[in-house]
Amino acid sequence: MTALLEVEDLRVAYGKIEAVKGISFKVEAGEVVTLIGTNGAGKTTTLRTLSGLLKPVGGQIKFNGRSLKKIPAHDIVSLGLAHSPEGRHIFPRMTIEDNLRLGAFLRNDKPGIEKDIQRAYDLFPILGERRKQAAGTLSGGEQQMLAMGRALMSQPKLLMLDEPSMGLSPIMMQKIMSTIVELKAQGMTILLIEQNAQAALSLADHGHVMEIGKIVLSGTGQDLLHDESVRKAYLGED
Ligand SMILES: Nc1ncnc2c1ncn2[C@@H]1O[C@H](COP(=O)(O)OP(=O)(O)OP(=O)(O)O)[C@@H](O)[C@H]1O
Ligand SMILES: [Mg+2]
């Protein structure tokens, strides 16, 4: 069986500077896989490349058995790969509901779209309560929920989340993490980037540690959580 996502020897550069230096990993359907690592390690660059926003200088990306090499970003969304970007990128002047609708821009099944908007409100009730308000009035954590809700509106096969807990209070972070667990229970496949290695590894099936453009360690979430070097470098233990 082939994995849902297969990344092989992926290389990405900004001009002459190679930010991703030949990484390989897989995401099987139904799994949560996390990429952790220090600032500037190349995590966001990797996700942006998978989304088609950056072109790799080398390597292979296969999604659902198909090479993504020559496929433009908007077609990648329609293949089932959704990206909730770092820093959220919601549209602050549009209503919450219209932001959600934007996530469904490639769909024309109106009843299905309404159903999925309702599903986003079930997942994040605060979004439903404030559906007619400008999205810019939401708190940071609520905007993060909106970004996740919007990514789900494309009915993805793979949901990629770039630092969903960034800047959030512990309670909000808990809410985002439990939502990831809930989505996984519903069968969603998730590629998660997180600064909070403890939280990410606790819920991930597999994890990869990135350092300056390379994967330096891989294992199950539990293995990495208990790995001494990971504990020292990422979980603040000595
Ligand atoms: N647009 C760009 N132009 C040039 N260099 C860039 C650009 N974006 C990122 N880089 C560089 O590429 C490297 C990887 O950056 P990237 O954003 O992928 O890291 P990251 O792992 O997501 O870090 P963080 O945890 O801080 O978000 C860094 O050295 C960064 O400075
Ligand atoms: Mg990043």
Short mmCIF file of C-alpha atoms and ligand atoms in Angstrom, two decimals:
data_model
loop_
_atom_site.label_atom_id
_atom_site.label_comp_id
_atom_site.label_asym_id
_atom_site.label_seq_id
_atom_site.Cartn_x
_atom_site.Cartn_y
_atom_site.Cartn_z
CA MET A 1 0.00 0.00 0.00
CA THR A 2 1.28 3.44 -0.83
CA ALA A 3 1.10 6.23 1.70
CA LEU A 4 -1.26 9.18 1.19
CA LEU A 5 1.72 11.52 1.08
CA GLU A 6 5.24 10.49 0.12
CA VAL A 7 8.04 13.02 0.21
CA GLU A 8 11.39 11.89 -1.11
CA ASP A 9 14.67 13.76 -1.01
CA LEU A 10 12.85 17.09 -1.17
CA ARG A 11 15.04 20.15 -1.68
CA VAL A 12 13.82 23.73 -1.61
CA ALA A 13 15.89 26.89 -1.97
CA TYR A 14 15.39 30.63 -1.67
CA GLY A 15 17.81 31.88 -4.30
CA LYS A 16 21.14 30.32 -3.46
CA ILE A 17 20.18 29.38 0.07
CA GLU A 18 18.89 25.86 0.44
CA ALA A 19 16.30 25.87 3.22
CA VAL A 20 15.25 22.22 2.84
CA LYS A 21 18.17 19.93 2.10
CA GLY A 22 16.81 16.60 1.00
CA ILE A 23 14.13 15.37 3.40
CA SER A 24 12.05 12.20 3.10
CA PHE A 25 8.96 11.19 5.05
CA LYS A 26 5.54 9.61 4.60
CA VAL A 27 2.07 10.23 5.91
CA GLU A 28 -0.27 7.24 5.88
CA ALA A 29 -4.02 7.78 5.59
CA GLY A 30 -5.58 8.33 9.02
CA GLU A 31 -2.32 9.29 10.70
CA VAL A 32 -1.24 12.42 12.50
CA VAL A 33 2.39 13.17 11.61
CA THR A 34 4.27 16.05 13.16
CA LEU A 35 7.34 18.01 12.11
CA ILE A 36 9.07 19.66 15.02
CA GLY A 37 12.30 21.60 15.16
CA THR A 38 14.01 24.85 15.91
CA ASN A 39 13.19 28.21 14.31
CA GLY A 40 14.34 28.35 10.71
CA ALA A 41 14.64 24.56 10.39
CA GLY A 42 12.56 24.54 7.19
CA LYS A 43 9.18 23.35 8.48
CA THR A 44 7.06 26.12 6.95
CA THR A 45 9.09 25.94 3.75
CA THR A 46 8.23 22.23 3.55
CA LEU A 47 4.48 22.82 3.95
CA ARG A 48 4.47 25.69 1.47
CA THR A 49 6.19 23.44 -1.04
CA LEU A 50 3.67 20.64 -0.49
CA SER A 51 0.91 23.20 -1.16
CA GLY A 52 2.54 24.23 -4.42
CA LEU A 53 3.36 27.75 -3.21
CA LEU A 54 7.09 27.09 -3.58
CA LYS A 55 8.71 25.02 -6.29
CA PRO A 56 11.22 22.42 -5.16
CA VAL A 57 14.68 22.33 -6.69
CA GLY A 58 14.82 18.57 -6.29
CA GLY A 59 13.08 15.47 -5.04
CA GLN A 60 9.62 13.99 -5.32
CA ILE A 61 6.24 14.67 -3.76
CA LYS A 62 3.55 12.09 -4.30
CA PHE A 63 0.03 12.64 -3.06
CA ASN A 64 -2.44 9.79 -3.42
CA GLY A 65 0.03 8.08 -5.73
CA ARG A 66 0.34 11.09 -8.02
CA SER A 67 3.34 13.38 -8.50
CA LEU A 68 2.60 16.99 -7.55
CA LYS A 69 5.54 18.30 -9.51
CA LYS A 70 3.75 20.11 -12.32
CA ILE A 71 0.48 20.79 -10.54
CA PRO A 72 -0.34 24.44 -9.66
CA ALA A 73 -1.37 25.39 -6.11
CA HIS A 74 -5.12 25.76 -6.77
CA ASP A 75 -5.27 22.33 -8.37
CA ILE A 76 -3.43 20.84 -5.41
CA VAL A 77 -6.29 22.03 -3.18
CA SER A 78 -8.78 20.26 -5.41
CA LEU A 79 -6.75 17.04 -5.13
CA GLY A 80 -7.46 17.16 -1.40
CA LEU A 81 -4.54 18.89 0.24
CA ALA A 82 -5.46 21.81 2.52
CA HIS A 83 -3.11 24.17 4.33
CA SER A 84 -3.84 26.27 7.39
CA PRO A 85 -0.87 28.65 7.20
CA GLU A 86 1.40 30.02 9.88
CA GLY A 87 0.07 33.38 11.04
CA ARG A 88 -3.46 32.37 10.03
CA HIS A 89 -4.16 34.70 7.05
CA ILE A 90 -7.85 35.15 7.60
CA PHE A 91 -9.65 38.07 5.93
CA PRO A 92 -10.34 40.47 8.81
CA ARG A 93 -13.03 42.62 7.16
CA MET A 94 -15.07 39.71 5.90
CA THR A 95 -17.51 37.92 8.19
CA ILE A 96 -16.56 34.67 9.85
CA GLU A 97 -19.04 32.83 7.68
CA ASP A 98 -17.69 34.34 4.46
CA ASN A 99 -14.17 33.37 5.50
CA LEU A 100 -15.41 29.79 5.87
CA ARG A 101 -17.12 29.94 2.46
CA LEU A 102 -13.83 30.99 0.89
CA GLY A 103 -12.39 27.65 1.94
CA ALA A 104 -15.01 26.00 -0.27
CA PHE A 105 -14.20 28.10 -3.34
CA LEU A 106 -13.63 25.06 -5.54
CA ARG A 107 -16.89 23.36 -4.58
CA ASN A 108 -20.34 23.90 -6.03
CA ASP A 109 -22.36 21.43 -3.97
CA LYS A 110 -24.35 24.03 -2.05
CA PRO A 111 -26.07 21.63 0.40
CA GLY A 112 -22.71 19.99 1.17
CA ILE A 113 -21.11 23.38 1.78
CA GLU A 114 -23.91 24.39 4.19
CA LYS A 115 -23.49 21.09 6.00
CA ASP A 116 -19.74 21.61 6.36
CA ILE A 117 -20.22 25.19 7.61
CA GLN A 118 -22.48 23.71 10.27
CA ARG A 119 -19.81 21.12 11.02
CA ALA A 120 -17.24 23.90 11.55
CA TYR A 121 -19.68 25.55 13.98
CA ASP A 122 -20.15 22.25 15.79
CA LEU A 123 -16.38 21.90 16.08
CA PHE A 124 -15.91 25.55 17.15
CA PRO A 125 -19.19 26.91 18.59
CA ILE A 126 -17.74 30.42 19.04
CA LEU A 127 -17.53 30.73 15.25
CA GLY A 128 -21.24 29.94 14.92
CA GLU A 129 -22.21 32.41 17.61
CA ARG A 130 -20.34 35.17 15.83
CA ARG A 131 -20.85 34.09 12.22
CA LYS A 132 -22.00 37.53 11.00
CA GLN A 133 -19.17 39.47 12.65
CA ALA A 134 -16.01 40.62 10.92
CA ALA A 135 -13.34 37.99 11.39
CA GLY A 136 -10.90 40.66 12.56
CA THR A 137 -12.91 40.98 15.79
CA LEU A 138 -11.98 37.43 16.82
CA SER A 139 -9.19 36.82 19.33
CA GLY A 140 -5.98 35.20 18.14
CA GLY A 141 -7.08 31.75 19.25
CA GLU A 142 -10.49 32.16 17.66
CA GLN A 143 -8.84 33.26 14.40
CA GLN A 144 -6.79 30.08 14.54
CA MET A 145 -10.03 28.09 14.85
CA LEU A 146 -11.37 29.97 11.84
CA ALA A 147 -8.24 29.18 9.82
CA MET A 148 -8.63 25.48 10.66
CA GLY A 149 -12.36 25.59 9.90
CA ARG A 150 -11.65 27.25 6.58
CA ALA A 151 -9.04 24.63 5.62
CA LEU A 152 -11.58 21.90 6.38
CA MET A 153 -14.12 23.50 4.04
CA SER A 154 -12.24 22.15 1.01
CA GLN A 155 -13.00 18.59 2.26
CA PRO A 156 -9.31 17.71 2.36
CA LYS A 157 -7.81 14.25 2.42
CA LEU A 158 -4.80 15.76 4.16
CA LEU A 159 -4.97 18.75 6.49
CA MET A 160 -1.69 20.58 7.02
CA LEU A 161 -1.50 22.83 10.07
CA ASP A 162 1.40 25.23 10.54
CA GLU A 163 1.77 26.08 14.22
CA PRO A 164 -1.90 26.10 15.14
CA SER A 165 -1.14 26.85 18.79
CA MET A 166 1.18 29.80 18.16
CA GLY A 167 0.59 32.59 20.65
CA LEU A 168 -2.34 30.89 22.33
CA SER A 169 -3.14 30.63 26.02
CA PRO A 170 -2.86 27.14 27.53
CA ILE A 171 -6.65 26.69 27.46
CA MET A 172 -6.94 27.73 23.81
CA MET A 173 -3.99 25.51 22.96
CA GLN A 174 -5.70 22.60 24.68
CA LYS A 175 -8.81 23.28 22.64
CA ILE A 176 -6.88 23.26 19.36
CA MET A 177 -5.06 20.05 20.33
CA SER A 178 -8.27 18.29 21.34
CA THR A 179 -9.81 19.37 18.04
CA ILE A 180 -6.91 17.70 16.23
CA VAL A 181 -7.60 14.51 18.18
CA GLU A 182 -11.30 14.79 17.31
CA LEU A 183 -10.55 15.26 13.61
CA LYS A 184 -8.26 12.25 13.66
CA ALA A 185 -11.02 10.21 15.28
CA GLN A 186 -13.26 11.27 12.38
CA GLY A 187 -10.66 9.81 10.01
CA MET A 188 -8.80 12.97 8.98
CA THR A 189 -5.13 12.70 8.05
CA ILE A 190 -3.07 15.54 9.51
CA LEU A 191 0.42 16.92 9.02
CA LEU A 192 1.14 19.13 12.00
CA ILE A 193 3.93 21.63 12.56
CA GLU A 194 4.31 22.69 16.16
CA GLN A 195 6.69 24.59 18.41
CA ASN A 196 5.03 22.86 21.32
CA ALA A 197 6.79 19.54 20.86
CA GLN A 198 5.25 18.00 23.97
CA ALA A 199 1.70 18.61 22.77
CA ALA A 200 2.42 17.58 19.18
CA LEU A 201 4.32 14.38 20.01
CA SER A 202 1.71 13.35 22.57
CA LEU A 203 -0.97 13.09 19.91
CA ALA A 204 1.09 12.18 16.82
CA ASP A 205 1.49 8.70 15.37
CA HIS A 206 4.86 9.66 13.91
CA GLY A 207 7.17 12.60 14.26
CA HIS A 208 10.26 13.99 12.56
CA VAL A 209 12.74 16.39 14.09
CA MET A 210 14.11 18.98 11.65
CA GLU A 211 17.32 20.91 12.07
CA ILE A 212 18.68 23.34 9.47
CA GLY A 213 16.90 21.81 6.53
CA LYS A 214 17.32 18.16 7.43
CA ILE A 215 15.42 15.49 9.31
CA VAL A 216 17.77 14.42 12.08
CA LEU A 217 15.51 12.04 13.99
CA SER A 218 12.28 10.15 13.26
CA GLY A 219 10.10 7.86 15.29
CA THR A 220 6.66 7.31 16.72
CA GLY A 221 5.29 10.22 18.74
CA GLN A 222 5.80 8.25 21.93
CA ASP A 223 9.38 7.24 21.04
CA LEU A 224 10.36 10.83 20.39
CA LEU A 225 8.55 12.04 23.48
CA HIS A 226 10.77 9.76 25.54
CA ASP A 227 13.97 10.29 23.55
CA GLU A 228 16.64 11.87 25.66
CA SER A 229 18.00 14.22 22.99
CA VAL A 230 14.50 15.40 22.12
CA ARG A 231 13.71 15.96 25.78
CA LYS A 232 16.84 18.05 26.18
CA ALA A 233 16.49 20.10 23.02
CA TYR A 234 12.74 20.55 22.74
CA LEU A 235 11.09 19.78 26.03
CA GLY A 236 13.29 22.00 28.14
CA GLU A 237 14.85 19.29 30.26
CA ASP A 238 18.45 18.84 31.20
N1 LIG B 1 11.05 34.14 1.61
C1 LIG B 1 12.25 33.76 2.07
N2 LIG B 1 13.39 34.23 1.50
C2 LIG B 1 14.61 33.83 1.95
N3 LIG B 1 14.80 32.98 2.97
C3 LIG B 1 13.70 32.50 3.58
C4 LIG B 1 12.38 32.86 3.17
N4 LIG B 1 11.49 32.21 3.96
C5 LIG B 1 12.23 31.49 4.82
N5 LIG B 1 13.56 31.65 4.59
C6 LIG B 1 14.66 31.00 5.32
O1 LIG B 1 14.54 29.60 5.16
C7 LIG B 1 14.84 28.92 6.37
C8 LIG B 1 13.68 28.06 6.78
O2 LIG B 1 12.58 28.87 7.14
P1 LIG B 1 11.16 28.28 7.56
O3 LIG B 1 10.21 29.41 7.65
O4 LIG B 1 10.82 27.17 6.67
O5 LIG B 1 11.49 27.71 9.01
P2 LIG B 1 10.55 27.10 10.13
O6 LIG B 1 11.09 25.77 10.47
O7 LIG B 1 9.13 27.17 9.70
O8 LIG B 1 10.82 28.09 11.35
P3 LIG B 1 9.82 28.66 12.48
O9 LIG B 1 9.74 27.61 13.52
O10 LIG B 1 10.57 29.87 12.98
O11 LIG B 1 8.52 29.00 11.84
C9 LIG B 1 15.20 30.02 7.38
O12 LIG B 1 16.59 30.15 7.42
C10 LIG B 1 14.55 31.25 6.80
O13 LIG B 1 15.25 32.42 7.18
MG MG B 2 7.49 28.15 10.42
#
